[in-house]
């Protein structure tokens, strides 16, 4: 009897942003393997499960990906229901598809559950609509962090006219700024830097492309944070701001 692995997005931090499907998976779980960007408060839905932290934050002690794969496989082969809980959405800079492919190739059934990605929640909680009629006709999610040092086409991003949402960018602010300026983006393009999106300790710093590096330093911006770069980053629509029910 083989078990099953659910690859579940836990959302950006606010436990109320979990999906009903994520809660259903958590209720059935025997094992929950949890990343360190996941708010542990969501574990209230799985008091029965054994929880295994498998965090891997940049720069810190991390659990090798291979080990995580093997652990999921071992429990699934024991017939257990495994929930692999990831921050935000599993397939947005989350290696969800790599894990799903690997498990499927080893004969394990996998189900993916979307989560609300940090960029969406962060923007909305600061009153920023990522698309806006007549202002931003699209949104591009990018990461500034690469393992192979491959480079993004910054010129296309700078001139594409879509809102940019940059993940894992805090340590790369100088490069992002330089690349977008060199790519032809206006130096007064609005930028919003949003730390701990959707959590009570959320902070936001509004700036411009030219000033973002200095402003982030003055603000002591820390990871996890997303950057929203584009005309909409000057918006502060009161109606969007997070309210609790
Ligand atoms: N799968 C996740 C992203 C993982 S990559 C998602 O869909 O959200 C990790 C990066 O996500 C962090 O470096 C940061 O840029 C962003 N991030 C995750 N949680 C965040 C939060 N609560 N607030 C701001 N940024 C966050």
PDB file of C-alpha atoms and ligand atoms in Angstrom:
ATOM      1  CA  UNK A   1       0.000   0.000   0.000  1.00  0.00           C
ATOM      2  CA  UNK A   2       1.533   3.242  -1.127  1.00  0.00           C
ATOM      3  CA  UNK A   3       0.707   6.493   0.557  1.00  0.00           C
ATOM      4  CA  UNK A   4       0.435   9.822  -1.070  1.00  0.00           C
ATOM      5  CA  UNK A   5       2.273  13.126  -0.996  1.00  0.00           C
ATOM      6  CA  UNK A   6       0.413  16.421  -1.033  1.00  0.00           C
ATOM      7  CA  UNK A   7       2.564  19.355  -2.100  1.00  0.00           C
ATOM      8  CA  UNK A   8       0.752  22.136  -0.353  1.00  0.00           C
ATOM      9  CA  UNK A   9       1.116  25.905  -0.508  1.00  0.00           C
ATOM     10  CA  UNK A  10       0.721  27.389   2.958  1.00  0.00           C
ATOM     11  CA  UNK A  11       0.325  30.942   1.677  1.00  0.00           C
ATOM     12  CA  UNK A  12       2.385  33.977   2.603  1.00  0.00           C
ATOM     13  CA  UNK A  13       2.065  33.832   6.384  1.00  0.00           C
ATOM     14  CA  UNK A  14      -1.420  34.821   7.506  1.00  0.00           C
ATOM     15  CA  UNK A  15      -2.930  31.457   8.514  1.00  0.00           C
ATOM     16  CA  UNK A  16      -6.347  32.632   7.303  1.00  0.00           C
ATOM     17  CA  UNK A  17      -4.982  32.697   3.755  1.00  0.00           C
ATOM     18  CA  UNK A  18      -4.779  28.896   3.647  1.00  0.00           C
ATOM     19  CA  UNK A  19      -7.067  27.274   1.110  1.00  0.00           C
ATOM     20  CA  UNK A  20      -9.795  24.858   2.178  1.00  0.00           C
ATOM     21  CA  UNK A  21      -7.938  22.167   0.236  1.00  0.00           C
ATOM     22  CA  UNK A  22      -4.768  22.825   2.219  1.00  0.00           C
ATOM     23  CA  UNK A  23      -6.727  22.444   5.442  1.00  0.00           C
ATOM     24  CA  UNK A  24      -8.238  19.187   4.151  1.00  0.00           C
ATOM     25  CA  UNK A  25      -4.755  17.822   3.407  1.00  0.00           C
ATOM     26  CA  UNK A  26      -3.419  18.922   6.787  1.00  0.00           C
ATOM     27  CA  UNK A  27      -6.313  17.176   8.545  1.00  0.00           C
ATOM     28  CA  UNK A  28      -5.440  13.892   6.822  1.00  0.00           C
ATOM     29  CA  UNK A  29      -1.692  14.094   7.231  1.00  0.00           C
ATOM     30  CA  UNK A  30       0.386  11.528   9.095  1.00  0.00           C
ATOM     31  CA  UNK A  31       3.570  13.479   8.410  1.00  0.00           C
ATOM     32  CA  UNK A  32       3.976  17.199   7.762  1.00  0.00           C
ATOM     33  CA  UNK A  33       7.295  18.333   6.334  1.00  0.00           C
ATOM     34  CA  UNK A  34       7.460  22.061   6.817  1.00  0.00           C
ATOM     35  CA  UNK A  35       9.660  24.759   5.256  1.00  0.00           C
ATOM     36  CA  UNK A  36      10.903  27.570   7.421  1.00  0.00           C
ATOM     37  CA  UNK A  37       8.956  30.334   5.695  1.00  0.00           C
ATOM     38  CA  UNK A  38       5.717  28.604   6.650  1.00  0.00           C
ATOM     39  CA  UNK A  39       3.890  30.075   9.632  1.00  0.00           C
ATOM     40  CA  UNK A  40       3.762  27.200  12.171  1.00  0.00           C
ATOM     41  CA  UNK A  41       0.315  28.468  13.221  1.00  0.00           C
ATOM     42  CA  UNK A  42      -1.131  26.516  10.267  1.00  0.00           C
ATOM     43  CA  UNK A  43      -0.203  23.302  12.087  1.00  0.00           C
ATOM     44  CA  UNK A  44      -3.283  23.766  14.258  1.00  0.00           C
ATOM     45  CA  UNK A  45      -5.064  21.856  11.484  1.00  0.00           C
ATOM     46  CA  UNK A  46      -2.910  18.774  11.948  1.00  0.00           C
ATOM     47  CA  UNK A  47      -2.477  18.085  15.664  1.00  0.00           C
ATOM     48  CA  UNK A  48      -2.366  14.352  14.811  1.00  0.00           C
ATOM     49  CA  UNK A  49       0.625  14.591  12.492  1.00  0.00           C
ATOM     50  CA  UNK A  50       4.312  14.212  13.095  1.00  0.00           C
ATOM     51  CA  UNK A  51       5.970  17.477  12.062  1.00  0.00           C
ATOM     52  CA  UNK A  52       9.416  17.466  10.447  1.00  0.00           C
ATOM     53  CA  UNK A  53      11.092  20.832   9.813  1.00  0.00           C
ATOM     54  CA  UNK A  54      13.056  20.801   6.557  1.00  0.00           C
ATOM     55  CA  UNK A  55      13.932  24.469   6.191  1.00  0.00           C
ATOM     56  CA  UNK A  56      16.494  25.605   3.687  1.00  0.00           C
ATOM     57  CA  UNK A  57      16.851  29.361   3.863  1.00  0.00           C
ATOM     58  CA  UNK A  58      19.637  30.934   1.878  1.00  0.00           C
ATOM     59  CA  UNK A  59      22.799  31.240   3.900  1.00  0.00           C
ATOM     60  CA  UNK A  60      21.580  29.136   6.832  1.00  0.00           C
ATOM     61  CA  UNK A  61      21.985  25.472   7.612  1.00  0.00           C
ATOM     62  CA  UNK A  62      19.828  23.695   5.116  1.00  0.00           C
ATOM     63  CA  UNK A  63      18.371  20.307   4.478  1.00  0.00           C
ATOM     64  CA  UNK A  64      19.680  18.916   1.181  1.00  0.00           C
ATOM     65  CA  UNK A  65      16.973  18.550  -1.454  1.00  0.00           C
ATOM     66  CA  UNK A  66      17.945  14.932  -2.026  1.00  0.00           C
ATOM     67  CA  UNK A  67      17.328  14.168   1.649  1.00  0.00           C
ATOM     68  CA  UNK A  68      13.873  15.757   1.487  1.00  0.00           C
ATOM     69  CA  UNK A  69      13.039  13.682  -1.589  1.00  0.00           C
ATOM     70  CA  UNK A  70      14.153  10.455   0.086  1.00  0.00           C
ATOM     71  CA  UNK A  71      12.257  11.225   3.272  1.00  0.00           C
ATOM     72  CA  UNK A  72       8.998  11.859   1.396  1.00  0.00           C
ATOM     73  CA  UNK A  73       9.519   8.657  -0.572  1.00  0.00           C
ATOM     74  CA  UNK A  74      10.200   6.600   2.534  1.00  0.00           C
ATOM     75  CA  UNK A  75       7.069   7.724   4.343  1.00  0.00           C
ATOM     76  CA  UNK A  76       4.886   7.420   1.244  1.00  0.00           C
ATOM     77  CA  UNK A  77       6.127   3.841   0.738  1.00  0.00           C
ATOM     78  CA  UNK A  78       5.161   3.094   4.312  1.00  0.00           C
ATOM     79  CA  UNK A  79       1.607   4.007   3.280  1.00  0.00           C
ATOM     80  CA  UNK A  80       1.647   7.331   5.090  1.00  0.00           C
ATOM     81  CA  UNK A  81      -0.098  10.483   3.995  1.00  0.00           C
ATOM     82  CA  UNK A  82       2.643  13.077   3.677  1.00  0.00           C
ATOM     83  CA  UNK A  83       2.024  16.802   3.439  1.00  0.00           C
ATOM     84  CA  UNK A  84       4.944  18.781   2.119  1.00  0.00           C
ATOM     85  CA  UNK A  85       4.131  22.312   3.241  1.00  0.00           C
ATOM     86  CA  UNK A  86       5.770  25.188   1.399  1.00  0.00           C
ATOM     87  CA  UNK A  87       5.534  28.936   1.782  1.00  0.00           C
ATOM     88  CA  UNK A  88       3.311  30.761  -0.671  1.00  0.00           C
ATOM     89  CA  UNK A  89       2.615  28.660  -3.751  1.00  0.00           C
ATOM     90  CA  UNK A  90       4.610  25.445  -4.286  1.00  0.00           C
ATOM     91  CA  UNK A  91       5.303  26.278  -7.928  1.00  0.00           C
ATOM     92  CA  UNK A  92       6.409  29.886  -7.516  1.00  0.00           C
ATOM     93  CA  UNK A  93      10.121  29.681  -6.748  1.00  0.00           C
ATOM     94  CA  UNK A  94       9.291  26.712  -4.575  1.00  0.00           C
ATOM     95  CA  UNK A  95      10.610  23.658  -6.428  1.00  0.00           C
ATOM     96  CA  UNK A  96       7.145  22.142  -6.279  1.00  0.00           C
ATOM     97  CA  UNK A  97       7.289  20.712  -9.768  1.00  0.00           C
ATOM     98  CA  UNK A  98      10.765  19.213  -9.235  1.00  0.00           C
ATOM     99  CA  UNK A  99       9.528  17.377  -6.155  1.00  0.00           C
ATOM    100  CA  UNK A 100       6.331  16.287  -7.889  1.00  0.00           C
ATOM    101  CA  UNK A 101       8.240  14.931 -10.894  1.00  0.00           C
ATOM    102  CA  UNK A 102      10.724  13.079  -8.745  1.00  0.00           C
ATOM    103  CA  UNK A 103       8.014  11.456  -6.642  1.00  0.00           C
ATOM    104  CA  UNK A 104       5.926  10.509  -9.694  1.00  0.00           C
ATOM    105  CA  UNK A 105       9.001   8.943 -11.295  1.00  0.00           C
ATOM    106  CA  UNK A 106       9.285   6.815  -8.156  1.00  0.00           C
ATOM    107  CA  UNK A 107       5.681   5.670  -8.411  1.00  0.00           C
ATOM    108  CA  UNK A 108       4.219   7.880  -5.706  1.00  0.00           C
ATOM    109  CA  UNK A 109       0.941   9.652  -6.260  1.00  0.00           C
ATOM    110  CA  UNK A 110       1.182  13.372  -5.783  1.00  0.00           C
ATOM    111  CA  UNK A 111      -1.376  16.121  -5.449  1.00  0.00           C
ATOM    112  CA  UNK A 112      -0.492  19.787  -5.720  1.00  0.00           C
ATOM    113  CA  UNK A 113      -2.435  22.384  -3.755  1.00  0.00           C
ATOM    114  CA  UNK A 114      -1.977  26.012  -4.743  1.00  0.00           C
ATOM    115  CA  UNK A 115      -1.193  28.641  -2.168  1.00  0.00           C
ATOM    116  CA  UNK A 116      -1.327  32.416  -2.284  1.00  0.00           C
ATOM    117  CA  UNK A 117       2.089  33.587  -3.329  1.00  0.00           C
ATOM    118  CA  UNK A 118       3.844  36.254  -1.239  1.00  0.00           C
ATOM    119  CA  UNK A 119       3.938  38.817  -4.031  1.00  0.00           C
ATOM    120  CA  UNK A 120       0.178  38.854  -4.445  1.00  0.00           C
ATOM    121  CA  UNK A 121      -0.579  39.092  -0.745  1.00  0.00           C
ATOM    122  CA  UNK A 122       2.142  41.653  -0.077  1.00  0.00           C
ATOM    123  CA  UNK A 123       0.968  43.996  -2.780  1.00  0.00           C
ATOM    124  CA  UNK A 124      -2.681  43.781  -1.850  1.00  0.00           C
ATOM    125  CA  UNK A 125      -1.984  44.265   1.840  1.00  0.00           C
ATOM    126  CA  UNK A 126      -0.224  47.530   0.988  1.00  0.00           C
ATOM    127  CA  UNK A 127      -3.016  48.801  -1.237  1.00  0.00           C
ATOM    128  CA  UNK A 128      -1.193  48.042  -4.496  1.00  0.00           C
ATOM    129  CA  UNK A 129      -3.160  46.495  -7.363  1.00  0.00           C
ATOM    130  CA  UNK A 130      -0.566  44.599  -9.412  1.00  0.00           C
ATOM    131  CA  UNK A 131      -2.489  45.208 -12.610  1.00  0.00           C
ATOM    132  CA  UNK A 132      -4.420  48.396 -13.156  1.00  0.00           C
ATOM    133  CA  UNK A 133      -6.447  49.430 -16.156  1.00  0.00           C
ATOM    134  CA  UNK A 134      -4.544  52.018 -18.180  1.00  0.00           C
ATOM    135  CA  UNK A 135      -1.452  51.708 -15.954  1.00  0.00           C
ATOM    136  CA  UNK A 136      -0.152  48.138 -15.781  1.00  0.00           C
ATOM    137  CA  UNK A 137      -1.349  45.531 -18.238  1.00  0.00           C
ATOM    138  CA  UNK A 138       0.536  42.679 -16.709  1.00  0.00           C
ATOM    139  CA  UNK A 139       2.697  41.460 -13.912  1.00  0.00           C
ATOM    140  CA  UNK A 140       5.977  39.578 -14.049  1.00  0.00           C
ATOM    141  CA  UNK A 141       7.269  37.503 -11.143  1.00  0.00           C
ATOM    142  CA  UNK A 142      11.045  37.181 -11.111  1.00  0.00           C
ATOM    143  CA  UNK A 143      13.707  36.017  -8.748  1.00  0.00           C
ATOM    144  CA  UNK A 144      16.968  37.853  -8.374  1.00  0.00           C
ATOM    145  CA  UNK A 145      18.598  34.749  -6.979  1.00  0.00           C
ATOM    146  CA  UNK A 146      19.993  32.059  -9.261  1.00  0.00           C
ATOM    147  CA  UNK A 147      22.050  28.982  -8.605  1.00  0.00           C
ATOM    148  CA  UNK A 148      23.764  28.961 -11.963  1.00  0.00           C
ATOM    149  CA  UNK A 149      24.390  32.720 -12.245  1.00  0.00           C
ATOM    150  CA  UNK A 150      22.311  32.825 -15.407  1.00  0.00           C
ATOM    151  CA  UNK A 151      21.119  36.325 -15.982  1.00  0.00           C
ATOM    152  CA  UNK A 152      17.653  37.726 -16.609  1.00  0.00           C
ATOM    153  CA  UNK A 153      16.916  39.860 -19.637  1.00  0.00           C
ATOM    154  CA  UNK A 154      16.779  43.057 -17.557  1.00  0.00           C
ATOM    155  CA  UNK A 155      16.346  45.233 -20.589  1.00  0.00           C
ATOM    156  CA  UNK A 156      13.160  43.423 -21.538  1.00  0.00           C
ATOM    157  CA  UNK A 157      11.949  43.645 -17.941  1.00  0.00           C
ATOM    158  CA  UNK A 158      12.826  47.339 -17.728  1.00  0.00           C
ATOM    159  CA  UNK A 159      10.938  48.142 -20.895  1.00  0.00           C
ATOM    160  CA  UNK A 160       8.144  45.588 -20.807  1.00  0.00           C
ATOM    161  CA  UNK A 161       5.611  47.868 -19.127  1.00  0.00           C
ATOM    162  CA  UNK A 162       4.443  45.210 -16.685  1.00  0.00           C
ATOM    163  CA  UNK A 163       4.647  45.418 -12.917  1.00  0.00           C
ATOM    164  CA  UNK A 164       7.702  43.535 -11.663  1.00  0.00           C
ATOM    165  CA  UNK A 165       7.495  41.529  -8.468  1.00  0.00           C
ATOM    166  CA  UNK A 166      10.950  40.462  -7.349  1.00  0.00           C
ATOM    167  CA  UNK A 167      11.426  37.553  -4.949  1.00  0.00           C
ATOM    168  CA  UNK A 168      14.618  36.876  -2.979  1.00  0.00           C
ATOM    169  CA  UNK A 169      15.869  40.329  -3.854  1.00  0.00           C
ATOM    170  CA  UNK A 170      16.967  41.825  -0.525  1.00  0.00           C
ATOM    171  CA  UNK A 171      20.628  40.867  -0.902  1.00  0.00           C
ATOM    172  CA  UNK A 172      20.623  41.850  -4.568  1.00  0.00           C
ATOM    173  CA  UNK A 173      19.263  45.394  -4.462  1.00  0.00           C
ATOM    174  CA  UNK A 174      22.350  47.030  -6.008  1.00  0.00           C
ATOM    175  CA  UNK A 175      22.351  44.605  -8.960  1.00  0.00           C
ATOM    176  CA  UNK A 176      18.600  44.928  -9.520  1.00  0.00           C
ATOM    177  CA  UNK A 177      18.789  48.719  -9.441  1.00  0.00           C
ATOM    178  CA  UNK A 178      21.786  48.890 -11.773  1.00  0.00           C
ATOM    179  CA  UNK A 179      20.368  46.369 -14.213  1.00  0.00           C
ATOM    180  CA  UNK A 180      16.987  48.081 -14.516  1.00  0.00           C
ATOM    181  CA  UNK A 181      18.563  51.535 -14.876  1.00  0.00           C
ATOM    182  CA  UNK A 182      20.949  50.196 -17.509  1.00  0.00           C
ATOM    183  CA  UNK A 183      17.965  48.532 -19.187  1.00  0.00           C
ATOM    184  CA  UNK A 184      16.290  51.902 -19.583  1.00  0.00           C
ATOM    185  CA  UNK A 185      13.813  52.083 -16.707  1.00  0.00           C
ATOM    186  CA  UNK A 186      13.090  55.608 -15.383  1.00  0.00           C
ATOM    187  CA  UNK A 187      15.011  56.395 -12.230  1.00  0.00           C
ATOM    188  CA  UNK A 188      11.869  57.756 -10.534  1.00  0.00           C
ATOM    189  CA  UNK A 189       9.899  54.547 -11.190  1.00  0.00           C
ATOM    190  CA  UNK A 190       7.975  53.782  -7.972  1.00  0.00           C
ATOM    191  CA  UNK A 191       9.161  50.859  -5.861  1.00  0.00           C
ATOM    192  CA  UNK A 192       7.510  49.257  -2.834  1.00  0.00           C
ATOM    193  CA  UNK A 193       9.519  46.932  -0.604  1.00  0.00           C
ATOM    194  CA  UNK A 194       7.325  44.730   1.538  1.00  0.00           C
ATOM    195  CA  UNK A 195       8.690  42.662   4.398  1.00  0.00           C
ATOM    196  CA  UNK A 196       6.786  39.866   6.161  1.00  0.00           C
ATOM    197  CA  UNK A 197       3.767  40.286   3.929  1.00  0.00           C
ATOM    198  CA  UNK A 198       0.411  39.381   5.505  1.00  0.00           C
ATOM    199  CA  UNK A 199       1.898  38.884   8.974  1.00  0.00           C
ATOM    200  CA  UNK A 200       1.263  41.220  11.922  1.00  0.00           C
ATOM    201  CA  UNK A 201       4.893  42.393  11.631  1.00  0.00           C
ATOM    202  CA  UNK A 202       4.482  43.364   7.956  1.00  0.00           C
ATOM    203  CA  UNK A 203       6.439  46.524   7.063  1.00  0.00           C
ATOM    204  CA  UNK A 204       6.515  48.491   3.827  1.00  0.00           C
ATOM    205  CA  UNK A 205       8.965  50.995   2.450  1.00  0.00           C
ATOM    206  CA  UNK A 206       7.989  53.151  -0.540  1.00  0.00           C
ATOM    207  CA  UNK A 207      10.782  54.405  -2.705  1.00  0.00           C
ATOM    208  CA  UNK A 208      11.929  54.854  -6.294  1.00  0.00           C
ATOM    209  CA  UNK A 209      14.273  52.885  -8.476  1.00  0.00           C
ATOM    210  CA  UNK A 210      17.077  55.416  -7.966  1.00  0.00           C
ATOM    211  CA  UNK A 211      16.651  55.604  -4.179  1.00  0.00           C
ATOM    212  CA  UNK A 212      15.684  52.036  -3.310  1.00  0.00           C
ATOM    213  CA  UNK A 213      19.086  50.838  -2.198  1.00  0.00           C
ATOM    214  CA  UNK A 214      19.634  53.726   0.215  1.00  0.00           C
ATOM    215  CA  UNK A 215      16.031  53.674   1.431  1.00  0.00           C
ATOM    216  CA  UNK A 216      16.191  49.918   2.073  1.00  0.00           C
ATOM    217  CA  UNK A 217      19.378  50.388   4.082  1.00  0.00           C
ATOM    218  CA  UNK A 218      17.822  53.214   6.164  1.00  0.00           C
ATOM    219  CA  UNK A 219      14.705  51.097   6.674  1.00  0.00           C
ATOM    220  CA  UNK A 220      16.832  48.038   7.538  1.00  0.00           C
ATOM    221  CA  UNK A 221      14.850  45.917   5.118  1.00  0.00           C
ATOM    222  CA  UNK A 222      15.196  42.236   5.884  1.00  0.00           C
ATOM    223  CA  UNK A 223      14.245  38.982   4.212  1.00  0.00           C
ATOM    224  CA  UNK A 224      11.619  37.722   3.596  1.00  0.00           C
ATOM    225  CA  UNK A 225      10.612  40.652   1.443  1.00  0.00           C
ATOM    226  CA  UNK A 226       9.303  41.246  -2.036  1.00  0.00           C
ATOM    227  CA  UNK A 227       9.874  44.248  -4.240  1.00  0.00           C
ATOM    228  CA  UNK A 228       7.114  45.691  -6.389  1.00  0.00           C
ATOM    229  CA  UNK A 229       8.567  47.821  -9.175  1.00  0.00           C
ATOM    230  CA  UNK A 230       6.333  49.754 -11.542  1.00  0.00           C
ATOM    231  CA  UNK A 231       3.816  52.599 -11.742  1.00  0.00           C
ATOM    232  CA  UNK A 232       1.362  50.765  -9.474  1.00  0.00           C
ATOM    233  CA  UNK A 233       3.903  50.763  -6.622  1.00  0.00           C
ATOM    234  CA  UNK A 234       2.858  54.376  -5.948  1.00  0.00           C
ATOM    235  CA  UNK A 235      -0.739  53.285  -5.289  1.00  0.00           C
ATOM    236  CA  UNK A 236      -2.160  53.070  -1.817  1.00  0.00           C
ATOM    237  CA  UNK A 237      -5.770  52.131  -2.346  1.00  0.00           C
ATOM    238  CA  UNK A 238      -7.441  52.203   1.070  1.00  0.00           C
ATOM    239  CA  UNK A 239     -10.045  49.704  -0.036  1.00  0.00           C
ATOM    240  CA  UNK A 240      -7.372  47.036  -0.556  1.00  0.00           C
ATOM    241  CA  UNK A 241      -5.645  47.413   2.776  1.00  0.00           C
ATOM    242  CA  UNK A 242      -5.840  44.311   4.957  1.00  0.00           C
ATOM    243  CA  UNK A 243      -8.624  44.284   7.471  1.00  0.00           C
ATOM    244  CA  UNK A 244      -9.484  41.566   9.901  1.00  0.00           C
ATOM    245  CA  UNK A 245     -13.005  40.294   9.877  1.00  0.00           C
TER     246      UNK A 245
HETATM  247  N1  LIG B   1       6.888  29.850  -2.899  1.00  0.00           N
HETATM  248  C1  LIG B   1       7.006  31.144  -2.242  1.00  0.00           C
HETATM  249  C2  LIG B   1       8.298  31.824  -2.585  1.00  0.00           C
HETATM  250  C3  LIG B   1       9.522  31.107  -2.067  1.00  0.00           C
HETATM  251  S1  LIG B   1      11.005  31.957  -2.435  1.00  0.00           S
HETATM  252  C4  LIG B   1       5.786  31.996  -2.615  1.00  0.00           C
HETATM  253  O1  LIG B   1       5.031  31.621  -3.517  1.00  0.00           O
HETATM  254  O2  LIG B   1       5.582  33.023  -1.975  1.00  0.00           O
HETATM  255  C5  LIG B   1      11.278  32.859  -0.947  1.00  0.00           C
HETATM  256  C6  LIG B   1      11.022  34.334  -1.184  1.00  0.00           C
HETATM  257  O3  LIG B   1       9.626  34.590  -1.191  1.00  0.00           O
HETATM  258  C7  LIG B   1      11.570  35.249  -0.103  1.00  0.00           C
HETATM  259  O4  LIG B   1      12.931  35.525  -0.283  1.00  0.00           O
HETATM  260  C8  LIG B   1      10.728  36.485  -0.325  1.00  0.00           C
HETATM  261  O5  LIG B   1      11.164  37.213  -1.446  1.00  0.00           O
HETATM  262  C9  LIG B   1       9.385  35.871  -0.671  1.00  0.00           C
HETATM  263  N2  LIG B   1       8.508  35.743   0.503  1.00  0.00           N
HETATM  264  C10 LIG B   1       8.022  34.616   1.043  1.00  0.00           C
HETATM  265  N3  LIG B   1       7.214  34.895   2.080  1.00  0.00           N
HETATM  266  C11 LIG B   1       7.175  36.248   2.186  1.00  0.00           C
HETATM  267  C12 LIG B   1       6.496  37.154   3.034  1.00  0.00           C
HETATM  268  N4  LIG B   1       5.659  36.751   4.002  1.00  0.00           N
HETATM  269  N5  LIG B   1       6.698  38.473   2.829  1.00  0.00           N
HETATM  270  C13 LIG B   1       7.498  38.927   1.852  1.00  0.00           C
HETATM  271  N6  LIG B   1       8.167  38.108   1.029  1.00  0.00           N
HETATM  272  C14 LIG B   1       8.008  36.787   1.177  1.00  0.00           C
END
